[in-house]
């Protein structure tokens, strides 16, 4: 068994990095070989928990020929740098979203790495959620005929900290980027969104005004074939992490609904069918998706295997976000490219 | 149009009698000709509202040859008497449930009226509910294959008055009788229940102890073909009038669920999917059933037409109730006949 | 009783006119006195069914002082003319939507009738639907805090005839007009939509291309206070008449969902929880709304009573539709006035 | 960390034994030290997979002082023997249900082991299911007031093999035993069932006739305090593993519903709200319960800790099953004890 394990180095030990560490540790196909973070104490502590090497310099992982995969979960601004290096060292790369907040840098990187024929998986976990992913399968089977509308609702339970928001790139690049990518996932292979309209509001929390960011945002996209997509986001949601997808076609409709903390229904003298709050946030809601994502990563040593989301998907999602931001100012239906 | 209207006399102007008056008044096929009740004031008042004759003696209706149908909604103890007279006068009869509380009297009546080839519809309204009735249609279409289990839940929002309870005949003859009849409705034409087990409890309201009646009752029936039926009743239900039927077959299951006051769902920081209370009681819950029941009654002038429930169904429901009561004492699975 | 009945004249005996005739005939407060249509045969036939006068000239109704209310359900192009006349003759008016397809004509009419202090109810039936209306009540009670988003899905089971479509004014003035009005219904008294973006597609039925109309349309509105509203329409829907409203607030969410043909759930070896198709179209889906609407109309003799929707609501809905149509061409977020 | 791990020996490597092996292997608190089965090849193969010792004689585990816990998942007839030995060797014991098919043997064992003050957890996994367990918590919080009715539906997707059935002890001891235990879980600490009525049918599969067993069974229990419990079982279910609990109280109702393969809803021209089949069987449906059960086991080294289900619960469930079997023959409401 040992021989066939995939040796992996994990960069970044924040919330999502630690989740990956835990999942990699339990995964049958991976051997978590080393971890890196800018916080030395974290390295020390977690290298014991996961019985792996803590490295103080990423270069150690790049140079180690036994290491097959680099998983990048560091802060966004370092993604492209680590990705480029990893590609040069012929590593398979998993990179968390977004690739970068700046489309030009992404384009430059794209050119740079092209010649290496890179193998990159992007962390768009929602494509791996059994329900959201199931919609795609049903769509392909023709269960609703031709796709006509995609409606995505995505609401976070509570706004992140001011510190986080300041560096986040705003609601479109930080939050709606997931929905842009998921919407593209449902389009035909030959179809692509070619116009985008977006608007935002801020009714409650003045922090967002200060940051010229939005607490509420709505986006309408249209594809070359005429598919209309509506995305609605909110940075707060009193009942939990609201995550829904509706696909409407000429022969039917598919809905991927919310996940609850439990499935108990309560009836009393005031109301009926009361259910629990929605699962609180992404680690709980998308735990299966994160696991399935690693399953895909484990197959990337196979030359012909393609992950559900790659570098180009990361690039286009930022392109859509940039155009959406422009639309909030121009108040126009912006063309994509 | 006038010529083809069916002239009807209504006996009894209590809660259910008044509901029938209202429905008959609006019905396209009926002409509510006269009303009778032991309360003269009610007659006077309602004969104006419904623009019909108030009669002080039922015999007037029996002797009036223009009257086609007698609808009996008087107190239970008078049902058989009026029914017998109506049959003798060649009237079509609609009789509210139960026929009587005493099986022997029913049997005697049965013999007496046989020679008149009577046309009698019994007020088992649930057979006419679009949902409960729809189950029967789906069953006949083979949607769940062979029927194996019938599970009926029936709970009243609150116990009736002590006065009512005293004369009611107890939970089996007054309340579960509807469920006995509905269960029989789902059996094959050639099948019939042949054993019954019943038990009751009284955890809360001491009135029921005083009356040797039950607030909670459960019944298990088995048919000749092996179909198992479970009925569970309660005289109180904090969330409204709980009315559910589940049919289980070797190829599937059908559920006829509850009806709510409205269909709004509320989500807040404490719970999700909150719906309104159930419709409060039978007049609201079964309004369509009562209307459909009259549609059937309007067809009974047709010689060959058979209503969904007739005299024999009324008789067997009381037979099952009597055996259930015996079972609560004998603590045995009682044979039917 | 007779004296207090409200005498009403009904103009127009098409599908919706006949539905009003039926409802008026059964309504306790109205006396359907006379009916008018351009089709003389319809007048003749239906005046018998509803036992009322068939008139060949609308002027007869206007001049008849015993007539209190004129219900206008004729073709759209005649609405303003009949409405203006009725107002001049001091009649209470009920007018079906839309007031007219041309905003300028509506504005002109507005000026003209102002001096008569007119009493006009507009046929925006959805405001009267127990579920959609219940959302407004819950909103006022503060159940979801401050309103932030309104999401309305509205899909017809199948496109209307080519003849109908040609005169309809297009999807925004004919269909989405209901949703514009319903969305406004949920806004604060002091709030109003001040920008609109709209787009349409046509993926399937070439008829819509020929008519420069859309089969699918999406609209985003924003109010002065920052409320975002998303409306999505389709002229076809394989599973019935899809009618849903979702209100999102800072403290919760309210959903008014679809109505089904029945409430039976089917489980089999292929799937679970199968329910029936949605009610097919507006007469079935909104029957209670139409009834409640007439209840409101019956109260308009009371000087101070205001119906849920009036002339100004009819005017603004067409204003929004016109701006939406402009937006589909300008591809901009259009300002409302 | 190593020092605090609990060393465990696993006896039995059938389907459920292998599931325990997998869970123990991944569990943070356990060290799967050795495995035993009568099939030597299984031992050999799985001792490699789980990197543990394969032992050919159980005595090795008993005598090994480093081993804290014995998990018994062997065939039923060996449970009491291994349990007794384990207790004598001062081991903590986890024993799969049922303890034994013979109540007398259980009683004898009970006497025998009493003096050792044994620490035994019984494998009634349903008590650990987040939903079923959540009902108990809600009940304790008073969410439905006083408990009045317990209604449990439990249906297997398909009958087991003839070989399995022959040794199973019949539907009451093999299948309904879970429901007996779960029902007892919801009773007050001071309450206990004191009467049981049961009946069975066999409509389809003649195998059950040959074995004098039932394919369908229904049971009614009543507790000292008057709580009524209805259990309905089926050995086949076309739509999956049907597992539902309904608790009815004087102030409300709680429902723990089914788990589906996914949460997608499909709408098409034939029906709406179609959901996927139920999860197929216990390993999938109760995976969280099995994990939570081990969490409890990991706490049993703590002298005062009591698991949710112990030896006495195992004993009473067989007592109820025996009385139920007697009732199917006596056709009486049998007293317990």
PDB file of N, CA, C and O in Angstrom, chain B residues 146 148-149 155 197 199-201 203-204 216-218 220 222 225-226 228 232-233 236 238 244 246 248 250-252 331-333, chain D residues 146-149 155 197 199-201 203-204 216-218 220 222 225-226 228 232-233 236 238 244 246 248 250-252 331-333:
ATOM      1  N   UNK B 146     -49.696  -4.322  -4.631  1.00  0.00           N
ATOM      2  CA  UNK B 146     -50.693  -4.879  -3.716  1.00  0.00           C
ATOM      3  C   UNK B 146     -50.677  -4.108  -2.387  1.00  0.00           C
ATOM      4  O   UNK B 146     -49.617  -3.885  -1.801  1.00  0.00           O
ATOM      5  N   UNK B 148     -50.714  -3.497   1.418  1.00  0.00           N
ATOM      6  CA  UNK B 148     -50.313  -4.321   2.568  1.00  0.00           C
ATOM      7  C   UNK B 148     -50.633  -3.674   3.916  1.00  0.00           C
ATOM      8  O   UNK B 148     -50.936  -4.362   4.884  1.00  0.00           O
ATOM      9  N   UNK B 149     -50.510  -2.336   3.981  1.00  0.00           N
ATOM     10  CA  UNK B 149     -50.792  -1.664   5.259  1.00  0.00           C
ATOM     11  C   UNK B 149     -51.552  -0.364   5.036  1.00  0.00           C
ATOM     12  O   UNK B 149     -51.284   0.369   4.080  1.00  0.00           O
ATOM     13  N   UNK B 155     -56.749  13.117  14.642  1.00  0.00           N
ATOM     14  CA  UNK B 155     -56.752  13.782  15.954  1.00  0.00           C
ATOM     15  C   UNK B 155     -57.589  15.048  15.880  1.00  0.00           C
ATOM     16  O   UNK B 155     -57.401  15.851  14.982  1.00  0.00           O
ATOM     17  N   UNK B 197     -58.254  -5.384  17.163  1.00  0.00           N
ATOM     18  CA  UNK B 197     -57.733  -5.216  18.516  1.00  0.00           C
ATOM     19  C   UNK B 197     -57.748  -3.727  18.820  1.00  0.00           C
ATOM     20  O   UNK B 197     -57.423  -2.918  17.954  1.00  0.00           O
ATOM     21  N   UNK B 199     -57.230  -0.554  22.050  1.00  0.00           N
ATOM     22  CA  UNK B 199     -56.899  -0.162  23.419  1.00  0.00           C
ATOM     23  C   UNK B 199     -57.022   1.341  23.532  1.00  0.00           C
ATOM     24  O   UNK B 199     -56.895   2.060  22.534  1.00  0.00           O
ATOM     25  N   UNK B 200     -57.290   1.823  24.742  1.00  0.00           N
ATOM     26  CA  UNK B 200     -57.423   3.272  24.950  1.00  0.00           C
ATOM     27  C   UNK B 200     -56.674   3.702  26.186  1.00  0.00           C
ATOM     28  O   UNK B 200     -56.350   2.892  27.054  1.00  0.00           O
ATOM     29  N   UNK B 201     -56.349   4.992  26.268  1.00  0.00           N
ATOM     30  CA  UNK B 201     -55.747   5.542  27.481  1.00  0.00           C
ATOM     31  C   UNK B 201     -56.389   6.889  27.744  1.00  0.00           C
ATOM     32  O   UNK B 201     -57.046   7.466  26.887  1.00  0.00           O
ATOM     33  N   UNK B 203     -54.766  10.109  29.750  1.00  0.00           N
ATOM     34  CA  UNK B 203     -53.649  10.607  30.567  1.00  0.00           C
ATOM     35  C   UNK B 203     -53.887  11.979  31.159  1.00  0.00           C
ATOM     36  O   UNK B 203     -53.163  12.424  32.005  1.00  0.00           O
ATOM     37  N   UNK B 204     -54.885  12.674  30.678  1.00  0.00           N
ATOM     38  CA  UNK B 204     -54.925  14.101  30.956  1.00  0.00           C
ATOM     39  C   UNK B 204     -56.248  14.573  31.521  1.00  0.00           C
ATOM     40  O   UNK B 204     -56.319  15.192  32.574  1.00  0.00           O
ATOM     41  N   UNK B 216     -57.398   8.923  24.201  1.00  0.00           N
ATOM     42  CA  UNK B 216     -56.465   8.384  23.201  1.00  0.00           C
ATOM     43  C   UNK B 216     -56.877   6.952  22.890  1.00  0.00           C
ATOM     44  O   UNK B 216     -57.177   6.191  23.815  1.00  0.00           O
ATOM     45  N   UNK B 217     -56.868   6.594  21.625  1.00  0.00           N
ATOM     46  CA  UNK B 217     -57.215   5.213  21.291  1.00  0.00           C
ATOM     47  C   UNK B 217     -56.385   4.740  20.113  1.00  0.00           C
ATOM     48  O   UNK B 217     -56.013   5.523  19.239  1.00  0.00           O
ATOM     49  N   UNK B 218     -56.092   3.454  20.131  1.00  0.00           N
ATOM     50  CA  UNK B 218     -55.328   2.844  19.048  1.00  0.00           C
ATOM     51  C   UNK B 218     -56.015   1.551  18.664  1.00  0.00           C
ATOM     52  O   UNK B 218     -56.511   0.828  19.533  1.00  0.00           O
ATOM     53  N   UNK B 220     -55.870  -1.934  15.865  1.00  0.00           N
ATOM     54  CA  UNK B 220     -55.211  -2.717  14.810  1.00  0.00           C
ATOM     55  C   UNK B 220     -56.252  -3.643  14.199  1.00  0.00           C
ATOM     56  O   UNK B 220     -56.926  -4.372  14.924  1.00  0.00           O
ATOM     57  N   UNK B 222     -57.094  -6.517  10.957  1.00  0.00           N
ATOM     58  CA  UNK B 222     -56.479  -7.348   9.923  1.00  0.00           C
ATOM     59  C   UNK B 222     -57.577  -7.864   9.014  1.00  0.00           C
ATOM     60  O   UNK B 222     -58.648  -8.237   9.476  1.00  0.00           O
ATOM     61  N   UNK B 225     -57.401 -10.971   3.604  1.00  0.00           N
ATOM     62  CA  UNK B 225     -56.238 -11.142   2.736  1.00  0.00           C
ATOM     63  C   UNK B 225     -54.913 -10.842   3.429  1.00  0.00           C
ATOM     64  O   UNK B 225     -53.852 -10.962   2.824  1.00  0.00           O
ATOM     65  N   UNK B 226     -54.988 -10.380   4.678  1.00  0.00           N
ATOM     66  CA  UNK B 226     -53.753 -10.126   5.413  1.00  0.00           C
ATOM     67  C   UNK B 226     -53.351  -8.657   5.499  1.00  0.00           C
ATOM     68  O   UNK B 226     -52.302  -8.336   6.045  1.00  0.00           O
ATOM     69  N   UNK B 228     -52.891  -5.248   7.021  1.00  0.00           N
ATOM     70  CA  UNK B 228     -52.890  -4.750   8.395  1.00  0.00           C
ATOM     71  C   UNK B 228     -53.279  -3.284   8.381  1.00  0.00           C
ATOM     72  O   UNK B 228     -52.799  -2.511   7.557  1.00  0.00           O
ATOM     73  N   UNK B 232     -54.902   5.466  14.750  1.00  0.00           N
ATOM     74  CA  UNK B 232     -54.591   6.105  16.024  1.00  0.00           C
ATOM     75  C   UNK B 232     -55.371   7.408  16.136  1.00  0.00           C
ATOM     76  O   UNK B 232     -55.360   8.226  15.231  1.00  0.00           O
ATOM     77  N   UNK B 233     -56.107   7.549  17.253  1.00  0.00           N
ATOM     78  CA  UNK B 233     -56.968   8.716  17.495  1.00  0.00           C
ATOM     79  C   UNK B 233     -56.572   9.449  18.756  1.00  0.00           C
ATOM     80  O   UNK B 233     -56.084   8.842  19.713  1.00  0.00           O
ATOM     81  N   UNK B 236     -57.464  15.426  21.459  1.00  0.00           N
ATOM     82  CA  UNK B 236     -56.861  16.769  21.491  1.00  0.00           C
ATOM     83  C   UNK B 236     -55.651  16.757  20.568  1.00  0.00           C
ATOM     84  O   UNK B 236     -55.030  15.704  20.362  1.00  0.00           O
ATOM     85  N   UNK B 238     -52.654  19.866  19.759  1.00  0.00           N
ATOM     86  CA  UNK B 238     -52.294  21.278  19.945  1.00  0.00           C
ATOM     87  C   UNK B 238     -52.078  22.021  18.633  1.00  0.00           C
ATOM     88  O   UNK B 238     -52.201  23.236  18.593  1.00  0.00           O
ATOM     89  N   UNK B 244     -54.283  12.231   8.576  1.00  0.00           N
ATOM     90  CA  UNK B 244     -53.339  11.670   7.618  1.00  0.00           C
ATOM     91  C   UNK B 244     -53.641  10.217   7.291  1.00  0.00           C
ATOM     92  O   UNK B 244     -54.063   9.470   8.163  1.00  0.00           O
ATOM     93  N   UNK B 246     -51.765   6.851   5.289  1.00  0.00           N
ATOM     94  CA  UNK B 246     -50.604   6.271   4.593  1.00  0.00           C
ATOM     95  C   UNK B 246     -50.970   4.875   4.121  1.00  0.00           C
ATOM     96  O   UNK B 246     -51.416   4.047   4.913  1.00  0.00           O
ATOM     97  N   UNK B 248     -49.367   1.535   2.315  1.00  0.00           N
ATOM     98  CA  UNK B 248     -48.100   0.902   1.967  1.00  0.00           C
ATOM     99  C   UNK B 248     -48.386  -0.344   1.142  1.00  0.00           C
ATOM    100  O   UNK B 248     -49.220  -1.170   1.524  1.00  0.00           O
ATOM    101  N   UNK B 250     -46.597  -3.362  -1.871  1.00  0.00           N
ATOM    102  CA  UNK B 250     -45.324  -4.024  -2.183  1.00  0.00           C
ATOM    103  C   UNK B 250     -44.502  -3.253  -3.217  1.00  0.00           C
ATOM    104  O   UNK B 250     -43.315  -3.476  -3.357  1.00  0.00           O
ATOM    105  N   UNK B 251     -45.137  -2.283  -3.897  1.00  0.00           N
ATOM    106  CA  UNK B 251     -44.389  -1.498  -4.878  1.00  0.00           C
ATOM    107  C   UNK B 251     -44.264  -0.016  -4.541  1.00  0.00           C
ATOM    108  O   UNK B 251     -43.753   0.768  -5.359  1.00  0.00           O
ATOM    109  N   UNK B 252     -44.750   0.393  -3.383  1.00  0.00           N
ATOM    110  CA  UNK B 252     -44.620   1.808  -3.053  1.00  0.00           C
ATOM    111  C   UNK B 252     -45.501   2.244  -1.902  1.00  0.00           C
ATOM    112  O   UNK B 252     -46.070   1.406  -1.186  1.00  0.00           O
ATOM    113  N   UNK B 331     -59.268  -7.517  25.989  1.00  0.00           N
ATOM    114  CA  UNK B 331     -57.840  -7.453  25.681  1.00  0.00           C
ATOM    115  C   UNK B 331     -57.439  -8.545  24.678  1.00  0.00           C
ATOM    116  O   UNK B 331     -56.336  -9.066  24.708  1.00  0.00           O
ATOM    117  N   UNK B 332     -58.376  -8.846  23.778  1.00  0.00           N
ATOM    118  CA  UNK B 332     -58.121  -9.868  22.762  1.00  0.00           C
ATOM    119  C   UNK B 332     -58.282  -9.297  21.355  1.00  0.00           C
ATOM    120  O   UNK B 332     -58.926  -8.276  21.158  1.00  0.00           O
ATOM    121  N   UNK B 333     -57.717  -9.986  20.403  1.00  0.00           N
ATOM    122  CA  UNK B 333     -57.902  -9.711  18.988  1.00  0.00           C
ATOM    123  C   UNK B 333     -59.262 -10.293  18.630  1.00  0.00           C
ATOM    124  O   UNK B 333     -59.401 -11.508  18.438  1.00  0.00           O
TER     125      UNK B 333
ATOM    126  N   UNK D 146     -46.274  16.459  27.826  1.00  0.00           N
ATOM    127  CA  UNK D 146     -46.230  15.062  28.264  1.00  0.00           C
ATOM    128  C   UNK D 146     -46.336  14.125  27.062  1.00  0.00           C
ATOM    129  O   UNK D 146     -47.194  14.304  26.196  1.00  0.00           O
ATOM    130  N   UNK D 147     -45.472  13.124  27.020  1.00  0.00           N
ATOM    131  CA  UNK D 147     -45.492  12.150  25.922  1.00  0.00           C
ATOM    132  C   UNK D 147     -46.737  11.286  26.009  1.00  0.00           C
ATOM    133  O   UNK D 147     -47.067  10.762  27.071  1.00  0.00           O
ATOM    134  N   UNK D 148     -47.444  11.131  24.880  1.00  0.00           N
ATOM    135  CA  UNK D 148     -48.646  10.310  24.876  1.00  0.00           C
ATOM    136  C   UNK D 148     -48.583   9.145  23.881  1.00  0.00           C
ATOM    137  O   UNK D 148     -49.122   8.081  24.149  1.00  0.00           O
ATOM    138  N   UNK D 149     -47.940   9.385  22.744  1.00  0.00           N
ATOM    139  CA  UNK D 149     -47.856   8.316  21.747  1.00  0.00           C
ATOM    140  C   UNK D 149     -46.476   8.268  21.083  1.00  0.00           C
ATOM    141  O   UNK D 149     -45.877   9.313  20.817  1.00  0.00           O
ATOM    142  N   UNK D 155     -38.829  -0.214   8.038  1.00  0.00           N
ATOM    143  CA  UNK D 155     -38.971  -1.155   6.927  1.00  0.00           C
ATOM    144  C   UNK D 155     -37.619  -1.375   6.271  1.00  0.00           C
ATOM    145  O   UNK D 155     -36.937  -0.419   5.934  1.00  0.00           O
ATOM    146  N   UNK D 197     -49.256  -6.129  22.397  1.00  0.00           N
ATOM    147  CA  UNK D 197     -50.073  -6.894  21.460  1.00  0.00           C
ATOM    148  C   UNK D 197     -49.338  -6.912  20.127  1.00  0.00           C
ATOM    149  O   UNK D 197     -48.782  -5.903  19.721  1.00  0.00           O
ATOM    150  N   UNK D 199     -49.179  -8.690  15.950  1.00  0.00           N
ATOM    151  CA  UNK D 199     -49.739  -9.540  14.889  1.00  0.00           C
ATOM    152  C   UNK D 199     -48.835  -9.457  13.667  1.00  0.00           C
ATOM    153  O   UNK D 199     -48.122  -8.478  13.478  1.00  0.00           O
ATOM    154  N   UNK D 200     -48.865 -10.519  12.859  1.00  0.00           N
ATOM    155  CA  UNK D 200     -48.020 -10.527  11.667  1.00  0.00           C
ATOM    156  C   UNK D 200     -48.792 -11.023  10.461  1.00  0.00           C
ATOM    157  O   UNK D 200     -49.814 -11.686  10.602  1.00  0.00           O
ATOM    158  N   UNK D 201     -48.327 -10.678   9.279  1.00  0.00           N
ATOM    159  CA  UNK D 201     -48.919 -11.230   8.053  1.00  0.00           C
ATOM    160  C   UNK D 201     -47.790 -11.588   7.107  1.00  0.00           C
ATOM    161  O   UNK D 201     -46.648 -11.172   7.283  1.00  0.00           O
ATOM    162  N   UNK D 203     -47.906 -11.757   2.967  1.00  0.00           N
ATOM    163  CA  UNK D 203     -48.740 -11.678   1.780  1.00  0.00           C
ATOM    164  C   UNK D 203     -48.024 -12.070   0.503  1.00  0.00           C
ATOM    165  O   UNK D 203     -48.642 -12.276  -0.509  1.00  0.00           O
ATOM    166  N   UNK D 204     -46.727 -12.157   0.538  1.00  0.00           N
ATOM    167  CA  UNK D 204     -45.994 -12.167  -0.705  1.00  0.00           C
ATOM    168  C   UNK D 204     -44.995 -13.308  -0.805  1.00  0.00           C
ATOM    169  O   UNK D 204     -45.009 -14.105  -1.725  1.00  0.00           O
ATOM    170  N   UNK D 216     -44.529  -8.981   7.409  1.00  0.00           N
ATOM    171  CA  UNK D 216     -45.112  -7.737   7.920  1.00  0.00           C
ATOM    172  C   UNK D 216     -45.502  -7.955   9.366  1.00  0.00           C
ATOM    173  O   UNK D 216     -46.074  -8.988   9.696  1.00  0.00           O
ATOM    174  N   UNK D 217     -45.215  -6.985  10.235  1.00  0.00           N
ATOM    175  CA  UNK D 217     -45.616  -7.135  11.631  1.00  0.00           C
ATOM    176  C   UNK D 217     -46.013  -5.788  12.208  1.00  0.00           C
ATOM    177  O   UNK D 217     -45.489  -4.749  11.828  1.00  0.00           O
ATOM    178  N   UNK D 218     -46.979  -5.844  13.117  1.00  0.00           N
ATOM    179  CA  UNK D 218     -47.445  -4.638  13.795  1.00  0.00           C
ATOM    180  C   UNK D 218     -47.536  -4.940  15.276  1.00  0.00           C
ATOM    181  O   UNK D 218     -47.919  -6.036  15.666  1.00  0.00           O
ATOM    182  N   UNK D 220     -48.519  -3.167  19.255  1.00  0.00           N
ATOM    183  CA  UNK D 220     -49.018  -2.073  20.099  1.00  0.00           C
ATOM    184  C   UNK D 220     -48.547  -2.328  21.521  1.00  0.00           C
ATOM    185  O   UNK D 220     -48.756  -3.425  22.057  1.00  0.00           O
ATOM    186  N   UNK D 222     -48.301  -0.654  25.614  1.00  0.00           N
ATOM    187  CA  UNK D 222     -48.799   0.388  26.490  1.00  0.00           C
ATOM    188  C   UNK D 222     -47.938   0.399  27.745  1.00  0.00           C
ATOM    189  O   UNK D 222     -47.549  -0.638  28.252  1.00  0.00           O
ATOM    190  N   UNK D 225     -47.697   4.350  32.581  1.00  0.00           N
ATOM    191  CA  UNK D 225     -48.301   5.685  32.647  1.00  0.00           C
ATOM    192  C   UNK D 225     -49.373   5.921  31.583  1.00  0.00           C
ATOM    193  O   UNK D 225     -49.968   6.979  31.529  1.00  0.00           O
ATOM    194  N   UNK D 226     -49.545   4.951  30.679  1.00  0.00           N
ATOM    195  CA  UNK D 226     -50.584   5.103  29.665  1.00  0.00           C
ATOM    196  C   UNK D 226     -50.081   5.498  28.283  1.00  0.00           C
ATOM    197  O   UNK D 226     -50.876   5.714  27.369  1.00  0.00           O
ATOM    198  N   UNK D 228     -49.058   5.101  24.677  1.00  0.00           N
ATOM    199  CA  UNK D 228     -49.321   4.079  23.668  1.00  0.00           C
ATOM    200  C   UNK D 228     -48.210   4.111  22.622  1.00  0.00           C
ATOM    201  O   UNK D 228     -47.792   5.173  22.192  1.00  0.00           O
ATOM    202  N   UNK D 232     -44.557  -0.507  13.416  1.00  0.00           N
ATOM    203  CA  UNK D 232     -44.919  -1.251  12.207  1.00  0.00           C
ATOM    204  C   UNK D 232     -43.664  -1.568  11.410  1.00  0.00           C
ATOM    205  O   UNK D 232     -42.840  -0.713  11.151  1.00  0.00           O
ATOM    206  N   UNK D 233     -43.507  -2.853  11.091  1.00  0.00           N
ATOM    207  CA  UNK D 233     -42.308  -3.360  10.406  1.00  0.00           C
ATOM    208  C   UNK D 233     -42.672  -4.028   9.086  1.00  0.00           C
ATOM    209  O   UNK D 233     -43.743  -4.633   8.963  1.00  0.00           O
ATOM    210  N   UNK D 236     -39.717  -5.743   3.432  1.00  0.00           N
ATOM    211  CA  UNK D 236     -39.385  -5.202   2.107  1.00  0.00           C
ATOM    212  C   UNK D 236     -39.899  -3.774   2.030  1.00  0.00           C
ATOM    213  O   UNK D 236     -40.850  -3.407   2.719  1.00  0.00           O
ATOM    214  N   UNK D 238     -39.983  -0.902  -1.270  1.00  0.00           N
ATOM    215  CA  UNK D 238     -39.511  -0.620  -2.632  1.00  0.00           C
ATOM    216  C   UNK D 238     -38.719   0.683  -2.743  1.00  0.00           C
ATOM    217  O   UNK D 238     -37.932   0.843  -3.661  1.00  0.00           O
ATOM    218  N   UNK D 244     -38.728   5.935  10.459  1.00  0.00           N
ATOM    219  CA  UNK D 244     -39.358   7.161  10.965  1.00  0.00           C
ATOM    220  C   UNK D 244     -39.830   7.012  12.397  1.00  0.00           C
ATOM    221  O   UNK D 244     -40.280   5.934  12.790  1.00  0.00           O
ATOM    222  N   UNK D 246     -42.322   9.148  15.255  1.00  0.00           N
ATOM    223  CA  UNK D 246     -43.215  10.261  15.565  1.00  0.00           C
ATOM    224  C   UNK D 246     -43.571  10.211  17.034  1.00  0.00           C
ATOM    225  O   UNK D 246     -44.023   9.186  17.535  1.00  0.00           O
ATOM    226  N   UNK D 248     -45.910  12.031  19.899  1.00  0.00           N
ATOM    227  CA  UNK D 248     -47.050  12.933  20.066  1.00  0.00           C
ATOM    228  C   UNK D 248     -47.225  13.219  21.551  1.00  0.00           C
ATOM    229  O   UNK D 248     -47.241  12.298  22.376  1.00  0.00           O
ATOM    230  N   UNK D 250     -49.050  16.183  24.627  1.00  0.00           N
ATOM    231  CA  UNK D 250     -50.225  17.043  24.781  1.00  0.00           C
ATOM    232  C   UNK D 250     -49.960  18.468  24.300  1.00  0.00           C
ATOM    233  O   UNK D 250     -50.885  19.230  24.085  1.00  0.00           O
ATOM    234  N   UNK D 251     -48.698  18.818  24.082  1.00  0.00           N
ATOM    235  CA  UNK D 251     -48.411  20.164  23.583  1.00  0.00           C
ATOM    236  C   UNK D 251     -47.784  20.198  22.185  1.00  0.00           C
ATOM    237  O   UNK D 251     -47.392  21.270  21.719  1.00  0.00           O
ATOM    238  N   UNK D 252     -47.655  19.058  21.529  1.00  0.00           N
ATOM    239  CA  UNK D 252     -47.079  19.109  20.187  1.00  0.00           C
ATOM    240  C   UNK D 252     -46.640  17.749  19.679  1.00  0.00           C
ATOM    241  O   UNK D 252     -46.970  16.713  20.263  1.00  0.00           O
ATOM    242  N   UNK D 331     -53.235 -14.174  20.597  1.00  0.00           N
ATOM    243  CA  UNK D 331     -54.115 -13.086  20.139  1.00  0.00           C
ATOM    244  C   UNK D 331     -54.611 -12.232  21.307  1.00  0.00           C
ATOM    245  O   UNK D 331     -55.720 -11.696  21.272  1.00  0.00           O
ATOM    246  N   UNK D 332     -53.762 -12.120  22.326  1.00  0.00           N
ATOM    247  CA  UNK D 332     -54.125 -11.319  23.498  1.00  0.00           C
ATOM    248  C   UNK D 332     -53.126 -10.182  23.720  1.00  0.00           C
ATOM    249  O   UNK D 332     -52.002 -10.220  23.226  1.00  0.00           O
ATOM    250  N   UNK D 333     -53.557  -9.207  24.482  1.00  0.00           N
ATOM    251  CA  UNK D 333     -52.709  -8.125  24.956  1.00  0.00           C
ATOM    252  C   UNK D 333     -51.910  -8.708  26.126  1.00  0.00           C
ATOM    253  O   UNK D 333     -52.416  -8.835  27.234  1.00  0.00           O
TER     254      UNK D 333
END
